CSV table of C-alpha atoms in Angstrom, one decimal:
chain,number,residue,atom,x,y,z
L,447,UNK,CA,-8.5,23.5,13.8
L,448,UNK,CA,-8.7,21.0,15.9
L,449,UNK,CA,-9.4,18.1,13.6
L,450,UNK,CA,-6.3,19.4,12.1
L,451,UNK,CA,-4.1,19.3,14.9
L,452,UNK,CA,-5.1,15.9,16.1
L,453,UNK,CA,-4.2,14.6,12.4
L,454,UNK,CA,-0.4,16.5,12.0
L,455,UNK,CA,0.0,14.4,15.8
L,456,UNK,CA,0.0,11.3,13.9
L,457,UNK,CA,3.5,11.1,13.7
L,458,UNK,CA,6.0,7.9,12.7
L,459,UNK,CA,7.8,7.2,15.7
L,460,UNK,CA,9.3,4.5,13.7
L,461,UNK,CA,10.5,6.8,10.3
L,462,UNK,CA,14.5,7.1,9.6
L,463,UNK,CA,16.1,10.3,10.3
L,464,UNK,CA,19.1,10.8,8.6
L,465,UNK,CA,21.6,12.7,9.5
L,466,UNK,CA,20.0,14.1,12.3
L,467,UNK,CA,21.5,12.3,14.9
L,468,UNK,CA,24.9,11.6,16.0
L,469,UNK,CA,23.5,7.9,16.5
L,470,UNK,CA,23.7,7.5,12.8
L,471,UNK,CA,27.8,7.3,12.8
L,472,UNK,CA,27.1,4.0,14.1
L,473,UNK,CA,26.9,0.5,12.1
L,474,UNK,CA,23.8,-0.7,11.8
L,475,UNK,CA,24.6,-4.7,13.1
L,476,UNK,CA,25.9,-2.9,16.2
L,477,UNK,CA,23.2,-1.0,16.9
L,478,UNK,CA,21.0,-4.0,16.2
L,479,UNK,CA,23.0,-6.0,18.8
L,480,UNK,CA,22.5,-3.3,21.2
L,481,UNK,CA,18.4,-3.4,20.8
L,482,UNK,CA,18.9,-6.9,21.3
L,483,UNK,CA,20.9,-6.5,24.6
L,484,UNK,CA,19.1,-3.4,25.5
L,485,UNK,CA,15.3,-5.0,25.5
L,486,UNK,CA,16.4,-8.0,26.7
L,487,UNK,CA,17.6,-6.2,29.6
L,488,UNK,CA,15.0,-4.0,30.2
L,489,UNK,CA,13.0,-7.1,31.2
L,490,UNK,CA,15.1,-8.6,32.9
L,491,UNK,CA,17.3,-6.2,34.9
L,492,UNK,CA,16.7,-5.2,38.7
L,493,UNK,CA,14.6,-2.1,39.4
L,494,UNK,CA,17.6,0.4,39.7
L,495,UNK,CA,19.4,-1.0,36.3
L,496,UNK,CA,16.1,-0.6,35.1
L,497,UNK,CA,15.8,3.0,35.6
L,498,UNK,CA,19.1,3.9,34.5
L,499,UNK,CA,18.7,1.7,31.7
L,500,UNK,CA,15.4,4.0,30.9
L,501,UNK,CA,16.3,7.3,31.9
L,502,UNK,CA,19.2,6.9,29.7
L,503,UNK,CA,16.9,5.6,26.4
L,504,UNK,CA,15.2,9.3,27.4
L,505,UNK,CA,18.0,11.4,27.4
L,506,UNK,CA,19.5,9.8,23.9
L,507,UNK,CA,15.6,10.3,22.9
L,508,UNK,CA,15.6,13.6,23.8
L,509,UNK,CA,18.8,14.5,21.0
L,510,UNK,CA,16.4,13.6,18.5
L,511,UNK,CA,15.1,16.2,16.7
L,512,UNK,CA,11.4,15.4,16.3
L,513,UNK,CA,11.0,13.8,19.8
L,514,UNK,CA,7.1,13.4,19.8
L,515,UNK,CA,5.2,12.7,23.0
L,516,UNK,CA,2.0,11.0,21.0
L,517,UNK,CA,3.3,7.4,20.5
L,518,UNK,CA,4.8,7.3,24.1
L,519,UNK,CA,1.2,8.6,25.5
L,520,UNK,CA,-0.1,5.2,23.2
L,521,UNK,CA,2.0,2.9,24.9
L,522,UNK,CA,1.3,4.4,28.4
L,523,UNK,CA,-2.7,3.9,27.6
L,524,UNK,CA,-1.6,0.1,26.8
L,525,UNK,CA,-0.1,0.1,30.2
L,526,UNK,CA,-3.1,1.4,32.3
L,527,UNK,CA,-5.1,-1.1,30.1
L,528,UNK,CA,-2.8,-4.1,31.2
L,529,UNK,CA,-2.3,-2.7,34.6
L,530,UNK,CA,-5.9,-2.7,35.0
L,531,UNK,CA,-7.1,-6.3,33.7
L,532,UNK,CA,-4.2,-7.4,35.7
L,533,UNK,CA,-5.9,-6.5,39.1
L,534,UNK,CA,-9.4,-6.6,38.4
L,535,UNK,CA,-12.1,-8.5,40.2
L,536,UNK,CA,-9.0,-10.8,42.3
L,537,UNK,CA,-11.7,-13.2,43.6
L,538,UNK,CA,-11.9,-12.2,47.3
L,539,UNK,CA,-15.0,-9.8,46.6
L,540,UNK,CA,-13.3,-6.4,45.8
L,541,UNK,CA,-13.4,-4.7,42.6
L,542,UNK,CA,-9.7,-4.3,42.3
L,543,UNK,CA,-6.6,-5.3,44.0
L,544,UNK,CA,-4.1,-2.3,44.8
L,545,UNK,CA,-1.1,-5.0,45.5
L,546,UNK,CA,-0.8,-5.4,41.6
L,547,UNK,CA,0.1,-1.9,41.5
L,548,UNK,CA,3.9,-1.5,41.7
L,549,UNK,CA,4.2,-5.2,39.8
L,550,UNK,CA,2.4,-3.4,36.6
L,551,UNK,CA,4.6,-0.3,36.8
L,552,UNK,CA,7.4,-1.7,36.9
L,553,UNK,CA,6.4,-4.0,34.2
L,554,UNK,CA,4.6,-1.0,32.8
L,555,UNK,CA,8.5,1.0,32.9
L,556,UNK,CA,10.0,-2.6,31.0
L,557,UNK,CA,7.7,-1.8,27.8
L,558,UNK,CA,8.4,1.9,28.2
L,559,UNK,CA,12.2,1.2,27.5
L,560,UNK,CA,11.6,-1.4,24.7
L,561,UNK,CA,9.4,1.8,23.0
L,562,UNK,CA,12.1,4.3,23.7
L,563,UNK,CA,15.1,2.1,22.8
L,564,UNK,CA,13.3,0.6,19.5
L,565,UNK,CA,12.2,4.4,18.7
L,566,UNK,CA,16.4,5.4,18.9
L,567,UNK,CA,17.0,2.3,16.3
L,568,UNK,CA,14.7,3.0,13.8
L,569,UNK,CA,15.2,6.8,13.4
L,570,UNK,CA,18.7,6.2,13.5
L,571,UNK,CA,18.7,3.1,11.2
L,572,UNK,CA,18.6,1.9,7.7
L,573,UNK,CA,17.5,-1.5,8.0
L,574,UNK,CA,18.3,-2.4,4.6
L,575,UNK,CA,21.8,-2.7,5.9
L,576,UNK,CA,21.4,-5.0,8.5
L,577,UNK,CA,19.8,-7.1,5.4
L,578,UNK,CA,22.5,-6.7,3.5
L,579,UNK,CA,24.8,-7.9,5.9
L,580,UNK,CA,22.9,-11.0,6.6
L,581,UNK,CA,23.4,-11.8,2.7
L,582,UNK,CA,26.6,-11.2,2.3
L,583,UNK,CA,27.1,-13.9,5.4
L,584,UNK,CA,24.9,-16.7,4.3
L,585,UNK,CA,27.1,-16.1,0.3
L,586,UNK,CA,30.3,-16.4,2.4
L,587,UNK,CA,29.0,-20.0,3.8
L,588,UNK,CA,27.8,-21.0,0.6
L,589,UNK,CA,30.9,-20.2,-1.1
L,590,UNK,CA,33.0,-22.3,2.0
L,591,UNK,CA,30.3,-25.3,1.4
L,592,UNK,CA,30.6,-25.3,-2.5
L,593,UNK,CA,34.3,-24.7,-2.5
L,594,UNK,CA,34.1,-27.8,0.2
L,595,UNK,CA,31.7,-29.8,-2.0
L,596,UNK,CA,33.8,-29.3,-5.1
L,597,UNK,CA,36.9,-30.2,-2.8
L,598,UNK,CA,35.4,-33.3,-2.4
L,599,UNK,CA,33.7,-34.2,-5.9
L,600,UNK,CA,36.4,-32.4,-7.4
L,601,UNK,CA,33.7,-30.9,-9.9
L,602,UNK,CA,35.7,-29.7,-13.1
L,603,UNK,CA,35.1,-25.5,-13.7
L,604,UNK,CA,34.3,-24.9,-10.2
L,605,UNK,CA,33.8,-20.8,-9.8
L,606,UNK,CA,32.3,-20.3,-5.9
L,607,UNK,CA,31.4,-16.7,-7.4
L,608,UNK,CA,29.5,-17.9,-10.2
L,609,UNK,CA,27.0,-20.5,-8.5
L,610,UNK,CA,24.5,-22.4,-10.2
L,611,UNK,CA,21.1,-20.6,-11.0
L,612,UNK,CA,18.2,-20.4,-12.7
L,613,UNK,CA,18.0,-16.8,-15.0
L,614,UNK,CA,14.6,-15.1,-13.1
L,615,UNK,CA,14.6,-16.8,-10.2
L,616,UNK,CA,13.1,-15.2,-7.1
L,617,UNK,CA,14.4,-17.7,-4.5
L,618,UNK,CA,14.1,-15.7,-1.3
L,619,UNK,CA,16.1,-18.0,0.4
L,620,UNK,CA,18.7,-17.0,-1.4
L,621,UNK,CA,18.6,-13.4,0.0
L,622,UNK,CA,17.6,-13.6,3.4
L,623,UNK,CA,18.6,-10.2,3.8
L,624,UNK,CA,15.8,-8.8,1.7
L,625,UNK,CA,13.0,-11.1,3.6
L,626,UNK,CA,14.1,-9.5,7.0
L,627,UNK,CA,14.4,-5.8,5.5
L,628,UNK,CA,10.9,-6.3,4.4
L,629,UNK,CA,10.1,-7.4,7.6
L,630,UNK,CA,12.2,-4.6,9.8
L,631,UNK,CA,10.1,-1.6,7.5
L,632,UNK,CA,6.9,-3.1,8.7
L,633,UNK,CA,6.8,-1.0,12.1
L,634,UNK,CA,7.4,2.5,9.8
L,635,UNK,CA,5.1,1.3,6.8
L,636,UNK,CA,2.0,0.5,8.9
L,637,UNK,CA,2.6,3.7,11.0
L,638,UNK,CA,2.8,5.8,7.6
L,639,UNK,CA,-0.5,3.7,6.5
L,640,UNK,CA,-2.1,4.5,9.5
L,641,UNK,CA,-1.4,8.5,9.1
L,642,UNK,CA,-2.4,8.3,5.2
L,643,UNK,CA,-5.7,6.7,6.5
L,644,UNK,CA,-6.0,9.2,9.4
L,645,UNK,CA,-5.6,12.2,7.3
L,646,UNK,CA,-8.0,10.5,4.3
L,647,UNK,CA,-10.7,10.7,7.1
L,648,UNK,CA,-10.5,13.8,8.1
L,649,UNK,CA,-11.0,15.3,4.2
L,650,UNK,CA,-14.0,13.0,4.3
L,651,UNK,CA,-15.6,14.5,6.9
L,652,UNK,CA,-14.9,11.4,9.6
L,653,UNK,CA,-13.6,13.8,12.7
L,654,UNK,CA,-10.9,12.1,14.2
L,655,UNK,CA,-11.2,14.1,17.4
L,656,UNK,CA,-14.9,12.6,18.0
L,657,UNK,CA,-13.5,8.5,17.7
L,658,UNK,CA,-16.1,5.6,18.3
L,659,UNK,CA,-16.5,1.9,17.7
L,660,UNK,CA,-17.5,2.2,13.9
L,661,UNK,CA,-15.4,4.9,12.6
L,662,UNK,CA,-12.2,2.7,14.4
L,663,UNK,CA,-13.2,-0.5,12.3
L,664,UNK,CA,-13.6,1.6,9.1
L,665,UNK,CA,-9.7,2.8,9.3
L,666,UNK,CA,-9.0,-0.5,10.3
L,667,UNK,CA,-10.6,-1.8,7.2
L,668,UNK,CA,-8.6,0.6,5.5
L,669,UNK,CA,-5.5,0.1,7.1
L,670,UNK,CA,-5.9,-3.6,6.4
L,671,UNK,CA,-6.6,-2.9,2.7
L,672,UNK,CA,-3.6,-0.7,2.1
L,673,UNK,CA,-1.2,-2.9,3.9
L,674,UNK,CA,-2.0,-5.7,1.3
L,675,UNK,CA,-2.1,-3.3,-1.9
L,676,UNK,CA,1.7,-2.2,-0.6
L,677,UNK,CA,2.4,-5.3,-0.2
L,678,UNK,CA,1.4,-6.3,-4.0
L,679,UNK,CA,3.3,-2.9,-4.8
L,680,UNK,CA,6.4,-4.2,-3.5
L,681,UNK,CA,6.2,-7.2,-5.0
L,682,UNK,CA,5.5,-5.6,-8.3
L,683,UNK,CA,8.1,-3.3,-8.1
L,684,UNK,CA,11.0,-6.2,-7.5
L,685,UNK,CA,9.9,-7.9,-10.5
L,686,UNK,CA,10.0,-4.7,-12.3
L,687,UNK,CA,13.5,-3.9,-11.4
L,688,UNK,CA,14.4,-7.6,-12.3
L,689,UNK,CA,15.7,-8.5,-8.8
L,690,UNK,CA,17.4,-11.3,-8.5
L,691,UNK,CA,19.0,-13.1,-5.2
L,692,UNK,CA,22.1,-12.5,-6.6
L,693,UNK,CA,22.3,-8.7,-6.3
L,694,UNK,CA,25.3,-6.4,-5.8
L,695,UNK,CA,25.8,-5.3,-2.1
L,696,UNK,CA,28.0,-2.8,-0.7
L,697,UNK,CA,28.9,-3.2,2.9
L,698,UNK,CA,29.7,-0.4,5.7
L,699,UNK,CA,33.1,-1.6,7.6
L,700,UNK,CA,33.3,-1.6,11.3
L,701,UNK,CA,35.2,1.2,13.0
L,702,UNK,CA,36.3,1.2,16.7
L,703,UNK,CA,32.9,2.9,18.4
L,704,UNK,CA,31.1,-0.2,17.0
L,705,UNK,CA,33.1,-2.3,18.6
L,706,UNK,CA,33.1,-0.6,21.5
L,707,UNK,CA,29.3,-0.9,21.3
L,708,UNK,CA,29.2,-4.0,20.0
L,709,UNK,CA,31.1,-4.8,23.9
L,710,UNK,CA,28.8,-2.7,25.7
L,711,UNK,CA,25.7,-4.7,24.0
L,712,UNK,CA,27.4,-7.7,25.9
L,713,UNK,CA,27.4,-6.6,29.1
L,714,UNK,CA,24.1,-5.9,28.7
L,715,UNK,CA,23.2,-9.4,28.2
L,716,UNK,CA,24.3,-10.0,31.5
L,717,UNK,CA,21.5,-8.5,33.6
């Protein structure tokens, strides 16, 4: 029973929610600007912006409806681990030196509101359209530079929605927006690894309530494995569907609480 409850608290802290919170309404390039300004600020701001910034990351945390406590008790045990290298054996003969206390936690609260604030993006965020986005921009200056370059040249035929391109190409350059998607959903795919893994050892016998040295490296083996075989996966599975750089993409509009956001996100940047 309790191999079994120690397994269902390997939770994704990182998974989208949808439609489960009110945060969702939101566009995704405005809540990505608000990470931005939000983490940025949580370590840099003064100690009392610091804890409002936090206190409220915990309150919007606390509308979500599967709030789990596991991952925050990880990144508290990563604090504790800093906190302690950072004041251990200081040189003048003592084993540890108290005045690196309240330096670690405050630095130790900084990482606390990067967790909860990155937590509220992802579970509130498809990441794909933030990717999206990004594509669409980088076609809208290519078009302006061809339509530019044909200006010039004055190339016969010119169509700026037709460009040039080789049929099959996978130029990921050309769809940056798919390069940082991939990149965005590595956070939520390693965390669903790491509970596939979990749960795999626990069917095999490997009690996960009773860790040590070896049994960590063999999920981490694991781990390491299945991260590359999704990787080939993904890779496979884009050919499959033929993608191409070129792809259709339908963009979400702004509406006036994005901007309003969007403004709030730069204030931020200024503490």
């Amino acid at each position: 029973m309790a191999n079994r409850i120690a397994v269902e608290s390997v939770t994704n802290p990182f998974a989208f929610e949808p439609g489960e919170s009110s945060l969702v309404m939101f566009h995704p390039l405005a809540k990505l600007a608000f990470l931005i300004a939000a983490t940025s600020s949580a370590m840099h701001a003064p100690l009392g912006f610091l804890v409002a910034l936090f206190a409220t990351g915990i309150l919007l945390l606390s509308k979500l409806p599967r709030a789990t406590a596991g991952p925050f008790f990880s990144v508290i045990i990563l604090i504790l681990f800093a906190a302690l290298v950072k004041g251990i054996f200081p040189g003048d003969g003592r084993l540890f030196n108290l005045a690196t206390l309240p330096g670690s936690a405050v630095y130790g609260l900084r990482l606390l509101s990067i967790y909860v604030y990155s937590r509220l993006f992802y579970a509130t965020t498809r990441v794909s359209e933030i990717g999206d986005w990004m594509t669409a921009g980088l076609r809208s200056l290519r078009k302006i530079a061809l339509r530019k370059d044909a200006k010039d040249k004055t190339l016969p035929k010119f169509d700026p929605e037709s460009p040039p391109y080789r049929p099959g190409s996978l130029d990921i350059f050309l769809d940056p927006g798919m390069f940082i998607s991939l990149i965005l959903l590595f956070l939520p795919r390693i965390f669903n690894m790491y509970r596939r893994v979990a749960e795999a050892a626990e069917v095999r016998g490997l009690s996960i309530s009773k860790k040590n040295f070896r049994r960590a490296l063999l999920m981490l083996e694991q781990l390491i494995s299945m991260s590359l075989l999704q990787s080939w996966k993904i890779s496979l599975a884009m050919e499959l569907r033929s993608y191409s750089p070129y792809r259709s993409i339908k963009l979400s509009k702004f509406k006036k609480l994005d901007w309003i956001l969007v403004g709030i996100s730069a204030i931020l940047f200024l503490f």
